[in-house]
Short mmCIF file of C-alpha atoms in Angstrom, two decimals:
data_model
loop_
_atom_site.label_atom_id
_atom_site.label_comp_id
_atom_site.label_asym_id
_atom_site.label_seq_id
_atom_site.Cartn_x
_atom_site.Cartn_y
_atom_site.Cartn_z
CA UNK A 1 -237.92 -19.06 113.38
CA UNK A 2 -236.10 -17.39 115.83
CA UNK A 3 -237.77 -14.18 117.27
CA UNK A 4 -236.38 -11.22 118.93
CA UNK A 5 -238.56 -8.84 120.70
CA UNK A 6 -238.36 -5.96 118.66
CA UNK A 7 -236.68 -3.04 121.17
CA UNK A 8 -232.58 -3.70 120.90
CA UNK A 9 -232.33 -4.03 124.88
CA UNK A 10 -228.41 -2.41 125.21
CA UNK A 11 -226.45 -3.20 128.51
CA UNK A 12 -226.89 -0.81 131.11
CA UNK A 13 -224.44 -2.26 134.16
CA UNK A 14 -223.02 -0.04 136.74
CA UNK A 15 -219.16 -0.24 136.33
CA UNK A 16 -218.09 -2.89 138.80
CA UNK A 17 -216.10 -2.35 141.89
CA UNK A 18 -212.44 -4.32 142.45
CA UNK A 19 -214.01 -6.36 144.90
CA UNK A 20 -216.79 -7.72 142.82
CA UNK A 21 -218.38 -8.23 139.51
CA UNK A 22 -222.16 -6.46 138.82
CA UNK A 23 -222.93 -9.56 137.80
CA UNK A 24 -222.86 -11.03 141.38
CA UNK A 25 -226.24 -10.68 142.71
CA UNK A 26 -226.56 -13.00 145.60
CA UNK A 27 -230.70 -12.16 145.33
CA UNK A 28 -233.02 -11.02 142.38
CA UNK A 29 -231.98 -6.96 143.58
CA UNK A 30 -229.16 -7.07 145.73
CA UNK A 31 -227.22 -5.01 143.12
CA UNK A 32 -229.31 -2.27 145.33
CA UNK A 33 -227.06 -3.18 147.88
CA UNK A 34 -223.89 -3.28 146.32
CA UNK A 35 -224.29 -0.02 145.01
CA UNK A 36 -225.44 1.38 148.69
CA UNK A 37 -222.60 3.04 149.05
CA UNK A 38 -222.26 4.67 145.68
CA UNK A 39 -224.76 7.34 147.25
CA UNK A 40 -228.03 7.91 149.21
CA UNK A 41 -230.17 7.30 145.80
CA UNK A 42 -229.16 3.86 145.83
CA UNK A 43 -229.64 3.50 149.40
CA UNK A 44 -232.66 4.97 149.27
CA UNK A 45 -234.10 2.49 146.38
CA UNK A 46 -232.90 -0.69 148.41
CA UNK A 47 -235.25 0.51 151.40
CA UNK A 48 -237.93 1.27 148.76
CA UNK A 49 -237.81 -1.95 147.61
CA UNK A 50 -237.38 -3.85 151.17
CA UNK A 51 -240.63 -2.25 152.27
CA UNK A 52 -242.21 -3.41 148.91
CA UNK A 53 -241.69 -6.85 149.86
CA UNK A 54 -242.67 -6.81 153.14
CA UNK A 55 -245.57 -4.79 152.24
CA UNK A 56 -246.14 -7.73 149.24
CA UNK A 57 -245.42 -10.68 151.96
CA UNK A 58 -248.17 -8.98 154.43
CA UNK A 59 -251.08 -8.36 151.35
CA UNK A 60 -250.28 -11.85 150.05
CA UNK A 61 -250.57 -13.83 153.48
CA UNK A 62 -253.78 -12.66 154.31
CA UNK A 63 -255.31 -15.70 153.90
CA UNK A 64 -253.09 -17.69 155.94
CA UNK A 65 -252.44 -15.17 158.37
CA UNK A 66 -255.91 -14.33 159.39
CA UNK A 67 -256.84 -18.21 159.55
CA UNK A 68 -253.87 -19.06 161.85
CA UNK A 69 -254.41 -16.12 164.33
CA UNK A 70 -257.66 -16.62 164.77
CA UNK A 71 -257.12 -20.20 165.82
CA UNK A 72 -254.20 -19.41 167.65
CA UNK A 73 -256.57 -16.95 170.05
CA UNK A 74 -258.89 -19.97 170.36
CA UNK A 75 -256.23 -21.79 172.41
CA UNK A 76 -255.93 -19.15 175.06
CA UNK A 77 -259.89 -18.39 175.13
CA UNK A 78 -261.09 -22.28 175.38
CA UNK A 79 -260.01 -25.00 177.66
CA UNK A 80 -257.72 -28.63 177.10
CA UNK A 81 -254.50 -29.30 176.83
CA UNK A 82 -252.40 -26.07 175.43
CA UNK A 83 -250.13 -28.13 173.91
CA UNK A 84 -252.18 -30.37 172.05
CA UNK A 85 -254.19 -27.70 170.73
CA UNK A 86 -251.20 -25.52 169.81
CA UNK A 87 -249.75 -28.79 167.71
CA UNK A 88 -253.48 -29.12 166.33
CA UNK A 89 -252.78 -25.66 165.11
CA UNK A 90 -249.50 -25.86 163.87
CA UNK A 91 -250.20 -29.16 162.02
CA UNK A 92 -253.25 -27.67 160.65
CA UNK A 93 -251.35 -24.43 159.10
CA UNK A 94 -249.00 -26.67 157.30
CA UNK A 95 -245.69 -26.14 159.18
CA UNK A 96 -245.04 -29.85 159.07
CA UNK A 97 -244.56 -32.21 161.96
CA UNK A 98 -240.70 -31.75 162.99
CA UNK A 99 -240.98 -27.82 162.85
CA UNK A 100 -244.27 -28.38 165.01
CA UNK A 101 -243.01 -31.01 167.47
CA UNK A 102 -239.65 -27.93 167.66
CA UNK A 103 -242.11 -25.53 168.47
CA UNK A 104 -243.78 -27.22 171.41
CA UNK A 105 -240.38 -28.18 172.91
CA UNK A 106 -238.87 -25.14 173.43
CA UNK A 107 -242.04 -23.66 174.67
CA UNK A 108 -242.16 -26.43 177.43
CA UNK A 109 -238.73 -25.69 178.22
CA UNK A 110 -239.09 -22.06 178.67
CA UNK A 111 -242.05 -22.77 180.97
CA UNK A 112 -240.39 -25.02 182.93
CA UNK A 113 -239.35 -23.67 186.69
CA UNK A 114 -240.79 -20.41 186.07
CA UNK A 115 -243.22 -18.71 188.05
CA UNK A 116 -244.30 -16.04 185.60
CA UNK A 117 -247.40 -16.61 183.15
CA UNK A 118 -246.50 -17.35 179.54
CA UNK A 119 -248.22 -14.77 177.50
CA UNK A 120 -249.93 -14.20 174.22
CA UNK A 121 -246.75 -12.35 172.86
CA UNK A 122 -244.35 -14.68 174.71
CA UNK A 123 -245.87 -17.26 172.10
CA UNK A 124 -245.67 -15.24 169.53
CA UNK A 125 -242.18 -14.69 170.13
CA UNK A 126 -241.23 -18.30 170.32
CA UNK A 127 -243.00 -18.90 166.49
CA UNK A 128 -241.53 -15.99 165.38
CA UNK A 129 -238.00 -17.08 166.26
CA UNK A 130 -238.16 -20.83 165.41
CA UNK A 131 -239.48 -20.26 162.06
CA UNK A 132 -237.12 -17.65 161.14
CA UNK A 133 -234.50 -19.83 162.36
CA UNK A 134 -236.04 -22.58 160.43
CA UNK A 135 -235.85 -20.76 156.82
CA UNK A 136 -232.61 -19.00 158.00
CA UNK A 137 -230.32 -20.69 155.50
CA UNK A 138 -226.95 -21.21 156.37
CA UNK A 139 -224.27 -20.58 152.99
CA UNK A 140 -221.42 -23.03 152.76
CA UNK A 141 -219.33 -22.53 149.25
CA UNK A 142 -217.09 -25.21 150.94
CA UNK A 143 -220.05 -28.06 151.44
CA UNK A 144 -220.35 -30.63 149.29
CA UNK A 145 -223.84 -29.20 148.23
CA UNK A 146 -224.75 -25.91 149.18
CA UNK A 147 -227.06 -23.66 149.15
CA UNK A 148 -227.38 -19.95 148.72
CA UNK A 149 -230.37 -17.44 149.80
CA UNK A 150 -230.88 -15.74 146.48
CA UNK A 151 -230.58 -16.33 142.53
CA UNK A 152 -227.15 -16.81 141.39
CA UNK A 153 -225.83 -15.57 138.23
CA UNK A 154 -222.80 -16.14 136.73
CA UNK A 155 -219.82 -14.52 138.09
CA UNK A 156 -217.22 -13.46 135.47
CA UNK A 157 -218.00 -10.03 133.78
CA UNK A 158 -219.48 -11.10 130.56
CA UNK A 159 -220.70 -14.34 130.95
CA UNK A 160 -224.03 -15.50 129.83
CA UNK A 161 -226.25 -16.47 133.55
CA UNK A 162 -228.78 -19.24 132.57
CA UNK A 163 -231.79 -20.31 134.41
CA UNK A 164 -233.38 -23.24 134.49
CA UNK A 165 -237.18 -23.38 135.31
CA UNK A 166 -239.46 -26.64 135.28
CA UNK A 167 -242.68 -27.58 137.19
CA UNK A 168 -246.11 -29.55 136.26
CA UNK A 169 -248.68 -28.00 134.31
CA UNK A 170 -250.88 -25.29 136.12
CA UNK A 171 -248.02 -24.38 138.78
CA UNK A 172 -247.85 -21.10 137.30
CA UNK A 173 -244.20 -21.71 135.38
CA UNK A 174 -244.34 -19.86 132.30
CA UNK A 175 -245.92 -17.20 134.51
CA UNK A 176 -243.24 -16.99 137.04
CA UNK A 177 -240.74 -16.74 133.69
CA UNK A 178 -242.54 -13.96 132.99
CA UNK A 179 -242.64 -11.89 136.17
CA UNK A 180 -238.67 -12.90 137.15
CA UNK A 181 -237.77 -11.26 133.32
CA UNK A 182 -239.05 -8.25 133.99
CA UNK A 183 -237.58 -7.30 137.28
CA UNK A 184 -234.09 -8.77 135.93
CA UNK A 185 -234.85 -5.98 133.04
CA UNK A 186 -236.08 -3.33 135.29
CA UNK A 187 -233.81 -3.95 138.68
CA UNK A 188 -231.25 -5.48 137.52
CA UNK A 189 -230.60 -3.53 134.18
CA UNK A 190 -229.78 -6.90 132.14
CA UNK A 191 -230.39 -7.81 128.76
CA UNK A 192 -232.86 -10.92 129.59
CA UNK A 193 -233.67 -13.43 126.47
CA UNK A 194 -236.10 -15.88 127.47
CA UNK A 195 -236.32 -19.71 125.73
CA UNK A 196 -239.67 -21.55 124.41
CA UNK A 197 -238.30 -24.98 125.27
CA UNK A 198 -241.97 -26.19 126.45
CA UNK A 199 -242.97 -27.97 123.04
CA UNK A 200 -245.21 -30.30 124.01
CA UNK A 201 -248.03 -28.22 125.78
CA UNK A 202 -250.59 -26.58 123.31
CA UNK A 203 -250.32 -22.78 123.25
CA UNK A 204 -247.21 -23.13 125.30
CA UNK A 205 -245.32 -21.28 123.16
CA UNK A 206 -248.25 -18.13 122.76
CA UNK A 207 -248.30 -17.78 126.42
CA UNK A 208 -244.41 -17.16 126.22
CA UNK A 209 -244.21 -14.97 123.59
CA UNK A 210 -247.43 -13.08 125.61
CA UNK A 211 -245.30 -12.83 128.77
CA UNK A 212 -242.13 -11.74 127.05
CA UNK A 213 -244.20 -9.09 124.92
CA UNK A 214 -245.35 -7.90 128.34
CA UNK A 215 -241.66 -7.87 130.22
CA UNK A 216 -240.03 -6.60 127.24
CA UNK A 217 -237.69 -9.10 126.61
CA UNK A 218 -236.42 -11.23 123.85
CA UNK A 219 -238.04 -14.66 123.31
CA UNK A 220 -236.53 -17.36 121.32
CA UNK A 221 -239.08 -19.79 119.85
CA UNK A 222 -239.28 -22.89 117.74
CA UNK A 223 -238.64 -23.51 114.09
CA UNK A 224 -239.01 -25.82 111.02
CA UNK A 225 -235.05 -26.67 111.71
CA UNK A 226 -235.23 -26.80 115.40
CA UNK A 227 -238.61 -28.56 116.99
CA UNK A 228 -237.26 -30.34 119.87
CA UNK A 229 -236.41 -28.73 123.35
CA UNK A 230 -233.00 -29.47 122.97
CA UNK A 231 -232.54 -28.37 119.32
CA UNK A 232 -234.93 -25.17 120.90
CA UNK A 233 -232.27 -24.79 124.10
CA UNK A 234 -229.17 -24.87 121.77
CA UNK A 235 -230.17 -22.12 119.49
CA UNK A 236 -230.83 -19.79 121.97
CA UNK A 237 -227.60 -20.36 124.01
CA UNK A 238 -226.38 -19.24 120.64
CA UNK A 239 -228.09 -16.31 119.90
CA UNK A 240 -227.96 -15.18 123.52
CA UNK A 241 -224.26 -15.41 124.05
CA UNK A 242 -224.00 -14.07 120.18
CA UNK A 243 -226.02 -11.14 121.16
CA UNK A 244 -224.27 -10.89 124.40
CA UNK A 245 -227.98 -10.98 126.72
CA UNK A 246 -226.82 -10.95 130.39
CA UNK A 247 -229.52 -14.19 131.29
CA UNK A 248 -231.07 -16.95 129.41
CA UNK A 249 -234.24 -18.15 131.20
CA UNK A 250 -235.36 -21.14 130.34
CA UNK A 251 -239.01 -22.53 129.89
CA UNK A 252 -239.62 -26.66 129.89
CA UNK A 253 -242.24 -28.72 129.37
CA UNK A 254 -244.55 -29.00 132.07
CA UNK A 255 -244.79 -32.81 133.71
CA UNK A 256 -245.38 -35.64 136.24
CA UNK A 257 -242.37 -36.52 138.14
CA UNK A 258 -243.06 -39.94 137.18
CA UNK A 259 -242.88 -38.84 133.46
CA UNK A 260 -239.75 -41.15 132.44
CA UNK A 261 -239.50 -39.74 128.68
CA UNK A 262 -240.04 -36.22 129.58
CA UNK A 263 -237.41 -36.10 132.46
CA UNK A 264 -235.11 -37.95 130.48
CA UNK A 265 -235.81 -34.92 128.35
CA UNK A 266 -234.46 -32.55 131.91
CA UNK A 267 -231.47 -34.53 131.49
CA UNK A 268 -230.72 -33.55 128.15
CA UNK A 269 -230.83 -30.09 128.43
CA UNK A 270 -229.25 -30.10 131.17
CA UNK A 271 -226.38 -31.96 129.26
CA UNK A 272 -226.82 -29.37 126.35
CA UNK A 273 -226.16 -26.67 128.74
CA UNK A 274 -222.94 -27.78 130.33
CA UNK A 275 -221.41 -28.96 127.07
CA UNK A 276 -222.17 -25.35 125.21
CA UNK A 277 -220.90 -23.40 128.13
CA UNK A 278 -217.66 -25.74 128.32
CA UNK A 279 -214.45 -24.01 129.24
CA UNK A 280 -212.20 -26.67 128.70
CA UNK A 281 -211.60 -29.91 126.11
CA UNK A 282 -210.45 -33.09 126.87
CA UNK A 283 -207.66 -34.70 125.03
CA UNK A 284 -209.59 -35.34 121.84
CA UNK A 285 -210.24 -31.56 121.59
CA UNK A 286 -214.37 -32.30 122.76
CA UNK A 287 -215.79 -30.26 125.22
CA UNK A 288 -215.82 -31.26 128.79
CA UNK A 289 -219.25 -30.53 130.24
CA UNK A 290 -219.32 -27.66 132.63
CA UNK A 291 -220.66 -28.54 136.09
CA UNK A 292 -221.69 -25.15 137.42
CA UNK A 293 -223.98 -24.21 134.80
CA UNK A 294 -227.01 -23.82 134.58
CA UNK A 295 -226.67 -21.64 137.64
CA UNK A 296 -229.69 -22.24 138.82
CA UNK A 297 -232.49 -25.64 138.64
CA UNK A 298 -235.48 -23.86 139.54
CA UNK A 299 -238.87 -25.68 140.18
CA UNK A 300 -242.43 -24.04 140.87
CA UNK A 301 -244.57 -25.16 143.27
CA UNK A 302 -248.25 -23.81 143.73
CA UNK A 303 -248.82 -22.80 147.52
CA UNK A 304 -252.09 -24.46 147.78
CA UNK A 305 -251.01 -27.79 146.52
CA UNK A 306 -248.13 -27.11 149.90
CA UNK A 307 -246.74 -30.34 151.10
CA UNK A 308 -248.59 -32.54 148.74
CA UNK A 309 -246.29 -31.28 146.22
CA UNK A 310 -242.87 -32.83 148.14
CA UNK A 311 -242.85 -36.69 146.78
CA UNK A 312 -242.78 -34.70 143.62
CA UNK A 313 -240.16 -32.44 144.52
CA UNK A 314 -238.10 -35.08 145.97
CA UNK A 315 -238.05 -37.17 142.71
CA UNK A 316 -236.94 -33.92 140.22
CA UNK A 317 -234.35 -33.00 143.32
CA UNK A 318 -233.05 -36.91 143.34
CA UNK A 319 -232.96 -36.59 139.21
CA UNK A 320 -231.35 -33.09 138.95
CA UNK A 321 -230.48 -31.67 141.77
CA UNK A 322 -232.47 -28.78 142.16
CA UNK A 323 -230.78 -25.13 143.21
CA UNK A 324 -234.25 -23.75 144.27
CA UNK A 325 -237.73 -23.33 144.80
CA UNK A 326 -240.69 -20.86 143.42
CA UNK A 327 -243.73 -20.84 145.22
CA UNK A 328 -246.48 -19.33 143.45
CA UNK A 329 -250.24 -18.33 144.43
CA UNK A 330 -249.32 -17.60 147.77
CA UNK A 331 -252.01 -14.73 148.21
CA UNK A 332 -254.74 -17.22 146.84
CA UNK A 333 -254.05 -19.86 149.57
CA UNK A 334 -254.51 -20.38 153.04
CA UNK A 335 -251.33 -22.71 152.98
CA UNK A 336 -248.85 -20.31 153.72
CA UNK A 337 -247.29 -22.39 156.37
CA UNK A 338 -246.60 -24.87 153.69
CA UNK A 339 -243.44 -22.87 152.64
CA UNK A 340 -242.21 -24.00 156.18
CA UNK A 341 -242.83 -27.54 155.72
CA UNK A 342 -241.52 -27.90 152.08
CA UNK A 343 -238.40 -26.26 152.85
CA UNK A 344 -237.30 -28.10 155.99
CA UNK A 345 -238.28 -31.74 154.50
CA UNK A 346 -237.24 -31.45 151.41
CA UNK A 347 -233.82 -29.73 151.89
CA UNK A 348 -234.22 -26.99 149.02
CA UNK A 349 -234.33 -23.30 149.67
CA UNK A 350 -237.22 -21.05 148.63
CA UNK A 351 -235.87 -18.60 146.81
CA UNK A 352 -239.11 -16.61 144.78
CA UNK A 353 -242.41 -16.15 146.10
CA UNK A 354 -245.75 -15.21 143.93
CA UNK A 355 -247.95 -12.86 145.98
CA UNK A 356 -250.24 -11.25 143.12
CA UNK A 357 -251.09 -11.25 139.63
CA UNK A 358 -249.24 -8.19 138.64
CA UNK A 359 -246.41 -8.49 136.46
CA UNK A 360 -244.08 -7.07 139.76
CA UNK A 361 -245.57 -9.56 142.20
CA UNK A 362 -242.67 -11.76 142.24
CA UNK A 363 -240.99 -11.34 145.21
CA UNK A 364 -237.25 -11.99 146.92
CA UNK A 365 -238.45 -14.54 149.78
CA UNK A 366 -237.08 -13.46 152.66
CA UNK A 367 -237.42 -14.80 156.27
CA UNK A 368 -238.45 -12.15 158.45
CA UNK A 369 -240.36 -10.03 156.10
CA UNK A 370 -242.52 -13.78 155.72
CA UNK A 371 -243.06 -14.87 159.23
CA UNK A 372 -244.00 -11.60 160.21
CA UNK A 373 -246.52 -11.34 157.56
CA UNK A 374 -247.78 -14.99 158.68
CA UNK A 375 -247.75 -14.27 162.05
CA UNK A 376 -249.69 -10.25 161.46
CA UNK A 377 -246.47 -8.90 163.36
CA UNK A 378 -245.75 -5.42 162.54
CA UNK A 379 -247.77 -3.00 160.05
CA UNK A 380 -249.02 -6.76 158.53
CA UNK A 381 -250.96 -6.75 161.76
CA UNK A 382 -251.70 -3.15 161.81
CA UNK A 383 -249.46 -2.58 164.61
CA UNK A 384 -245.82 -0.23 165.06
CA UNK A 385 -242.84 -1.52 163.39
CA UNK A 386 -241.05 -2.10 166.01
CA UNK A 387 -243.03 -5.09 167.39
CA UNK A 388 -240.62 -7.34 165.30
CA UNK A 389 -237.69 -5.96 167.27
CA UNK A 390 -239.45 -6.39 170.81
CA UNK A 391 -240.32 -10.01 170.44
CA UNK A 392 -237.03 -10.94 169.35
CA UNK A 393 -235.75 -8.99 172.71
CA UNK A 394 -238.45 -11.07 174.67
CA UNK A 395 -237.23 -14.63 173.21
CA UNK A 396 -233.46 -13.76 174.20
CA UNK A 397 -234.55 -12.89 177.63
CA UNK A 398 -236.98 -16.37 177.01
CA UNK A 399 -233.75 -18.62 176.62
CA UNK A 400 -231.85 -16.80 178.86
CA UNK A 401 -233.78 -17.10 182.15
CA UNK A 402 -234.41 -20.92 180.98
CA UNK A 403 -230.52 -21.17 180.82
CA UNK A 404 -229.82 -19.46 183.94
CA UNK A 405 -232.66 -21.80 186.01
CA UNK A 406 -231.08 -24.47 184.38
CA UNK A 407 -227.72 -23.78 185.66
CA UNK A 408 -228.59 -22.94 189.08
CA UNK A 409 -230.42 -26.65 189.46
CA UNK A 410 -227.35 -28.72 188.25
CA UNK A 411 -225.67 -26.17 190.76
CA UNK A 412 -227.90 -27.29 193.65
CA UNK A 413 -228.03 -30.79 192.30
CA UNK A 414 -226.23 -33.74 194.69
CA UNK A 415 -223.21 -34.87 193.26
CA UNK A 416 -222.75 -38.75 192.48
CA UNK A 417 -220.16 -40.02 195.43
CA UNK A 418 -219.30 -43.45 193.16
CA UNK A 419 -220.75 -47.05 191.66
CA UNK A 420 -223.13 -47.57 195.23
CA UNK A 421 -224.98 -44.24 194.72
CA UNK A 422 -226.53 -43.57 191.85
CA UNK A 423 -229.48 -40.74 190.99
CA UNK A 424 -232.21 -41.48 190.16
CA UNK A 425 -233.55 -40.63 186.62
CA UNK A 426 -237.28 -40.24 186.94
CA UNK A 427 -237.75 -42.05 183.79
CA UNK A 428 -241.20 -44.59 183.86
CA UNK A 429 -240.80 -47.74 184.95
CA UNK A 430 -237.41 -46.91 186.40
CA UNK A 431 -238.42 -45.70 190.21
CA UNK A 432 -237.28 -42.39 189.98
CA UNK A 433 -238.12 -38.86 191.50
CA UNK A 434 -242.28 -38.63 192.47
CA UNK A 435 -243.85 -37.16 189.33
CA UNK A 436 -240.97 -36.01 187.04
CA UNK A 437 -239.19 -37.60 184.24
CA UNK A 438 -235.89 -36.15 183.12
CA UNK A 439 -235.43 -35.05 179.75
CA UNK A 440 -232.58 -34.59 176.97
CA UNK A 441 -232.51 -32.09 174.49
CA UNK A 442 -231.30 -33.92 171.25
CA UNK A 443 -228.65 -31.22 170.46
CA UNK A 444 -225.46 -31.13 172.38
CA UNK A 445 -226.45 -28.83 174.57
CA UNK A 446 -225.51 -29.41 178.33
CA UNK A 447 -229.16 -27.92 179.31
CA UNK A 448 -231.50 -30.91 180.88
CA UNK A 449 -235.53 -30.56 180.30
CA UNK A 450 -237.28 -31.02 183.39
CA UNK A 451 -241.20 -32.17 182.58
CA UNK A 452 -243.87 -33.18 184.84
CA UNK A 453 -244.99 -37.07 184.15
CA UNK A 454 -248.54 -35.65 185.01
CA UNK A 455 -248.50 -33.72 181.23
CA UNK A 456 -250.11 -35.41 178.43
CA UNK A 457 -247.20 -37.36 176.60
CA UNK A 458 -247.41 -38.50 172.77
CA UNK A 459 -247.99 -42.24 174.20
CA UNK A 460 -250.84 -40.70 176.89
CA UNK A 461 -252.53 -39.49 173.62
CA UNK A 462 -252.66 -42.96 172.31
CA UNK A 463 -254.51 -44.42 175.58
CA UNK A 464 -251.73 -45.81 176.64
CA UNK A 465 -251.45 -45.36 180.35
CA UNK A 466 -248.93 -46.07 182.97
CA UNK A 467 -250.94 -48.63 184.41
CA UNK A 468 -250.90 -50.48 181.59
CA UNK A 469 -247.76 -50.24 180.81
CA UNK A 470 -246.74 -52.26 184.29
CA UNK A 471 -249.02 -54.62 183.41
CA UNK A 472 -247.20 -55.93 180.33
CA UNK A 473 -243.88 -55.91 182.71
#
């Protein structure tokens, strides 16, 4: 039986510029910012609904926030080694190992050579900066796989966008279908048809029809002549680009990644999808599949499940190359950091974030308007706006007195006068300078790391001392 929500949902699209299509909407409501210059009503709605999600990132991370502040206060009020209790902290908020072992780095070179204290906010500055540099994603049409920031829908006026959203049971999937149809109804103005394509699960079906009834939109369900998800998938493409709907989301059966039949399943559709929305045929007039559909491979992650959810991840990327990530449950978790972690190890954008239970509490992810809500910077830490603005001021001044010291010691530096005189390097073991070993930054930057041998190293921290190590010479 194939159901249609009962409202006839007519197109309501703002005639589209030269320049681009209404259809391209690099995020969820960046049509807000297309139309900006249409008039101040539309401008005024884009900074309505940027303050809504920073306002939704700063509720949601409560949890986290409050957990990681108060035992980043603990380093400055107790005594140790700062920098093994700041990567203690770091470790312990989820951010992952290489974004932690980052973090420490460019606080030790900031330090270095400088007579002036580092400071509460001069930390705070350093986070801020090298997480929002870490989830700063970088958009190359031209690489062999790229990435983009936001949803992407199709881009000729017309066309049918579909979405493709999978996940294990209990990540909140059918859920986040739910929540992302009604914005694309209310924000973006679209005719939205979502598919039933999760036949396996028990009440699957129910909880999509429940969630559609509650967005508005139409939902496409199973029948006597069409059971399977793929029979299921086809007859909505067909009613969907029939009925001209704007986007086809699409539900699937919850699983294990190491659920051979059911991902073989993934493949299928996925198949189904490029061969209905073919543009061209081969020589024996069949359709040649169409590799940029669907335009987006969506998976849903629950926050508190964080980085235990990657080996996961990484098999469903590896199988179908995912476009995407939706984390959900973020205000019920103290995992926030997780985001962080998945994102930079597993090589996949977060793109949607669930902060609520409200039908509107899925939210754009964006960078800033997340770390600052992590990090209680701002109004999320009940302080003036502006505090964003000042401690990225403070972390260019940071890097630039670093680069300046920097460049006045290779200035003052003796030069190498040929093969019989060589510097020394300071490394252990090698008889260099009293007390300092010389270190490289692994990018290609000319600036050289000066750090006292005296400070705790990783091998120190494993009892292995320098006394030791000449007795094994």
């Amino acid at each position: 039986r194939s159901r249609a929500n009962e409202k006839n949902f007519q197109k309501s699209r703002t005639p589209s510029s030269s320049s681009s299509s209404s259809t391209e909407l690099n995020m969820v409501f960046d049509f807000f910012k297309q139309r900006a210059e249409e008039g101040m009503d539309e401008l005024t709605k884009f900074v309505d609904e940027t303050n809504k999600n920073f306002e939704a990132f700063a509720e949601g991370l409560a949890k986290s926030r409050n957990k990681f502040l108060y035992d980043l206060e603990a380093i400055f009020d107790g005594n140790g080694d700062i920098f093994e209790q700041l990567e203690d902290v770091l470790l312990q908020a989820d951010l992952g190992l290489t974004t932690t072992q980052e973090v420490i780095e460019e606080i030790r070179s900031l330090r270095e050579d400088s007579t002036k204290i580092f400071t509460r906010d001069d930390l705070r500055s350093v986070l801020r900066g090298k997480l929002i540099e870490t989830l700063t994603i970088a958009e190359d049409p031209g690489a062999e796989r790229s990435f983009t920031r936001g949803i992407e829908f199709a881009q000729k006026e017309g066309d049918l966008t579909v979405l493709f959203v999978m996940g294990a049971n209990g990540m909140g999937k059918t859920t986040t279908i739910g929540k992302l149809a009604a914005r694309l109804r209310i924000e973006g103005e679209q005719k939205v048809m979502v598919a039933a394509c999760d036949t396996f699960r028990a009440g699957a079906v129910e909880q999509l029809e429940m969630w559609a009834d509650r967005a508005e939109v139409a939902c496409y369900t199973p029948s006597e002549e069409r059971k399977s998800p793929s029979a299921v998938l086809y007859g909505a493409l067909e009613q969907a680009r029939n009925e001209k709907y704007d986007t086809l989301i699409v539900d699937t059966s919850g699983r294990l990644s190491n659920n051979d039949a059911l991902n073989q399943e993934l493949l299928k559709m996925k198949r189904v999808i490029q061969k209905f929305m073919s543009t061209e045929r081969d020589a024996d007039n069949k359709p040649i599949p169409n590799l940029t559909v669907p335009h987006e491979i969506l998976l849903v992650i629950d926050a508190a499940q964080g980085r235990m959810a990657l080996d996961s991840a990484k098999q469903w990327d590896d199988l179908l190359q995912l476009s995407g990530l939706v984390l959900t449950k973020l205000d019920g978790s103290a995992k926030g950091g997780s985001v962080v972690a998945v994102w930079r190890e597993l090589g996949v954008p977060v793109k949607l974030v669930g902060v609520g239970e409200g039908i509107e509490d899925l939210r754009d992810f964006e960078a800033e308007s997340f770390v600052d809500g992590l990090l209680g910077i701002g109004t999320a830490g009940g302080k003036k706006e502006d505090e964003s603005q000042k401690l990225e001021k403070r972390l260019i001044e940071l890097r630039k007195a670093r680069d300046e010291r920097a460049k006045a010691s290779q200035a003052s530096a003796p030069k190498n006068s040929g093969p019989g005189l060589q510097m020394p390097t300071g490394m252990p073991g090698m008889g260099g300078l009293p007390g300092m070993a010389l270190m490289e930054e692994e990018d290609d930057s000319p600036v050289r790391v000066i750090t006292p041998v005296g400070r705790k190293t990783p091998a120190r921290r494993k009892g292995v001392s320098k006394k030791k190590k000449k007795g094994r010479r």
